[in-house]
Amino acid sequence: QVQLVESGGGLVQAGGSLRLSCSASARTFSNYAMGWFRQAPGKEREFVAEIRRSSYNTYYGDSVKGRFIISRDNAKNTVYLQMNSLKREDTAVYYCAAYNTVISSKFDYWGQGTQVTVAS
């Protein structure tokens, strides 16, 4: 079982930046693909970004491309989401997710979420 703990959420002004962190308890963190999703009130969960085992393989949702950057530090079992040029529509609960690429191809583990609020 993998536990994911997000941090770094908060209130930020539009146009500002915020960095989210997700710490994972996985023994072999480097085997895991990591992702970020978000869910705004009354909306479905939305894919934000994913980073595979190699930091060179990253993917982004269309709404955040060019503004958000996902990265990972395998030595710290941590994945980050740098969010720049934030907009009001980025307001949501952000969830960290993970899957073991050796045995799975879908996100099997989820964090509790961290709230991001962007004020205009």
Protein backbone atom coordinates (compact mmCIF):
# COMPACT_ATOMS: atom_id res chain seq x y z
CA GLN A 1 0.00 0.00 0.00
CA VAL A 2 1.27 3.44 -0.94
CA GLN A 3 0.36 6.53 1.01
CA LEU A 4 0.43 9.93 -0.63
CA VAL A 5 0.42 13.19 1.28
CA GLU A 6 -0.02 16.50 -0.52
CA SER A 7 1.06 19.88 0.77
CA GLY A 8 1.54 23.41 -0.46
CA GLY A 9 -2.01 24.43 -1.24
CA GLY A 10 -3.42 27.77 -0.22
CA LEU A 11 -4.77 31.10 -1.35
CA VAL A 12 -2.97 32.98 -4.11
CA GLN A 13 -3.73 35.98 -6.28
CA ALA A 14 -4.42 35.53 -9.97
CA GLY A 15 -1.19 35.65 -11.91
CA GLY A 16 0.76 34.29 -8.97
CA SER A 17 2.54 31.00 -8.42
CA LEU A 18 2.27 28.09 -6.05
CA ARG A 19 4.15 24.83 -5.68
CA LEU A 20 2.48 21.67 -4.55
CA SER A 21 4.38 18.72 -3.12
CA CYS A 22 3.38 15.11 -2.76
CA SER A 23 5.32 12.76 -0.54
CA ALA A 24 4.98 9.04 -1.21
CA SER A 25 5.61 6.12 1.12
CA ALA A 26 6.51 3.72 -1.71
CA ARG A 27 9.64 1.63 -1.14
CA THR A 28 10.57 1.75 -4.81
CA PHE A 29 9.37 5.24 -5.65
CA SER A 30 11.32 5.27 -8.89
CA ASN A 31 9.02 2.52 -10.25
CA TYR A 32 5.98 4.71 -9.85
CA ALA A 33 4.41 7.07 -12.31
CA MET A 34 3.04 10.09 -10.48
CA GLY A 35 0.25 12.42 -11.39
CA TRP A 36 -1.81 15.38 -10.36
CA PHE A 37 -5.53 15.73 -10.80
CA ARG A 38 -7.93 18.40 -9.66
CA GLN A 39 -11.61 18.76 -8.95
CA ALA A 40 -13.52 22.00 -8.71
CA PRO A 41 -16.92 22.24 -7.01
CA GLY A 42 -19.64 20.82 -9.21
CA LYS A 43 -17.17 19.58 -11.81
CA GLU A 44 -15.66 16.25 -12.69
CA ARG A 45 -12.13 15.34 -11.77
CA GLU A 46 -9.67 16.68 -14.32
CA PHE A 47 -6.26 15.40 -15.32
CA VAL A 48 -3.54 17.97 -14.70
CA ALA A 49 -0.16 16.33 -15.20
CA GLU A 50 1.75 13.08 -15.13
CA ILE A 51 5.40 12.18 -14.85
CA ARG A 52 6.61 8.70 -15.67
CA ARG A 53 9.57 6.88 -14.18
CA SER A 54 11.88 9.05 -16.21
CA SER A 55 11.60 12.75 -15.60
CA TYR A 56 11.82 13.21 -19.34
CA ASN A 57 8.38 11.76 -19.85
CA THR A 58 5.81 14.31 -18.76
CA TYR A 59 2.25 14.95 -19.87
CA TYR A 60 -0.12 17.82 -19.24
CA GLY A 61 -3.76 18.63 -19.53
CA ASP A 62 -4.56 21.20 -22.17
CA SER A 63 -5.75 23.75 -19.64
CA VAL A 64 -2.40 23.89 -17.84
CA LYS A 65 0.12 23.38 -20.65
CA GLY A 66 2.77 26.07 -20.62
CA ARG A 67 1.87 27.19 -17.09
CA PHE A 68 2.38 24.15 -14.86
CA ILE A 69 5.46 21.99 -14.49
CA ILE A 70 5.57 18.55 -12.92
CA SER A 71 8.83 17.18 -11.57
CA ARG A 72 10.06 14.50 -9.22
CA ASP A 73 12.89 13.89 -6.79
CA ASN A 74 13.34 10.15 -6.40
CA ALA A 75 15.81 10.61 -3.56
CA LYS A 76 13.07 12.33 -1.55
CA ASN A 77 10.13 10.20 -2.75
CA THR A 78 8.45 13.42 -3.75
CA VAL A 79 6.69 14.82 -6.78
CA TYR A 80 6.08 18.51 -7.32
CA LEU A 81 3.67 20.63 -9.28
CA GLN A 82 4.89 24.14 -9.99
CA MET A 83 1.90 26.27 -10.91
CA ASN A 84 2.55 29.60 -12.60
CA SER A 85 0.31 32.29 -14.05
CA LEU A 86 -2.55 31.02 -11.96
CA LYS A 87 -6.11 31.79 -12.99
CA ARG A 88 -9.36 31.77 -11.08
CA GLU A 89 -10.39 28.67 -12.98
CA ASP A 90 -7.43 26.81 -11.44
CA THR A 91 -9.26 26.89 -8.13
CA ALA A 92 -9.84 23.29 -7.08
CA VAL A 93 -8.81 20.53 -4.75
CA TYR A 94 -5.62 19.05 -6.15
CA TYR A 95 -4.96 15.36 -5.74
CA CYS A 96 -1.73 13.45 -6.06
CA ALA A 97 -1.96 10.00 -7.61
CA ALA A 98 0.41 7.13 -8.35
CA TYR A 99 0.71 3.73 -9.97
CA ASN A 100 3.45 1.14 -10.06
CA THR A 101 4.51 0.93 -13.69
CA VAL A 102 5.75 -2.64 -13.19
CA ILE A 103 2.30 -4.02 -12.45
CA SER A 104 -0.23 -1.40 -13.44
CA SER A 105 -1.11 1.21 -16.03
CA LYS A 106 -3.70 3.21 -14.16
CA PHE A 107 -3.62 5.40 -11.09
CA ASP A 108 -4.24 3.12 -8.13
CA TYR A 109 -3.26 5.31 -5.20
CA TRP A 110 -4.62 8.71 -4.27
CA GLY A 111 -3.87 11.36 -1.72
CA GLN A 112 -6.41 13.26 0.36
CA GLY A 113 -6.08 16.43 -1.65
CA THR A 114 -5.00 19.99 -1.00
CA GLN A 115 -7.09 23.07 -1.68
CA VAL A 116 -5.86 25.72 -4.09
CA THR A 117 -7.83 28.93 -4.28
CA VAL A 118 -7.00 31.63 -6.81
CA ALA A 119 -8.44 35.04 -6.07
CA SER A 120 -8.89 37.75 -8.67
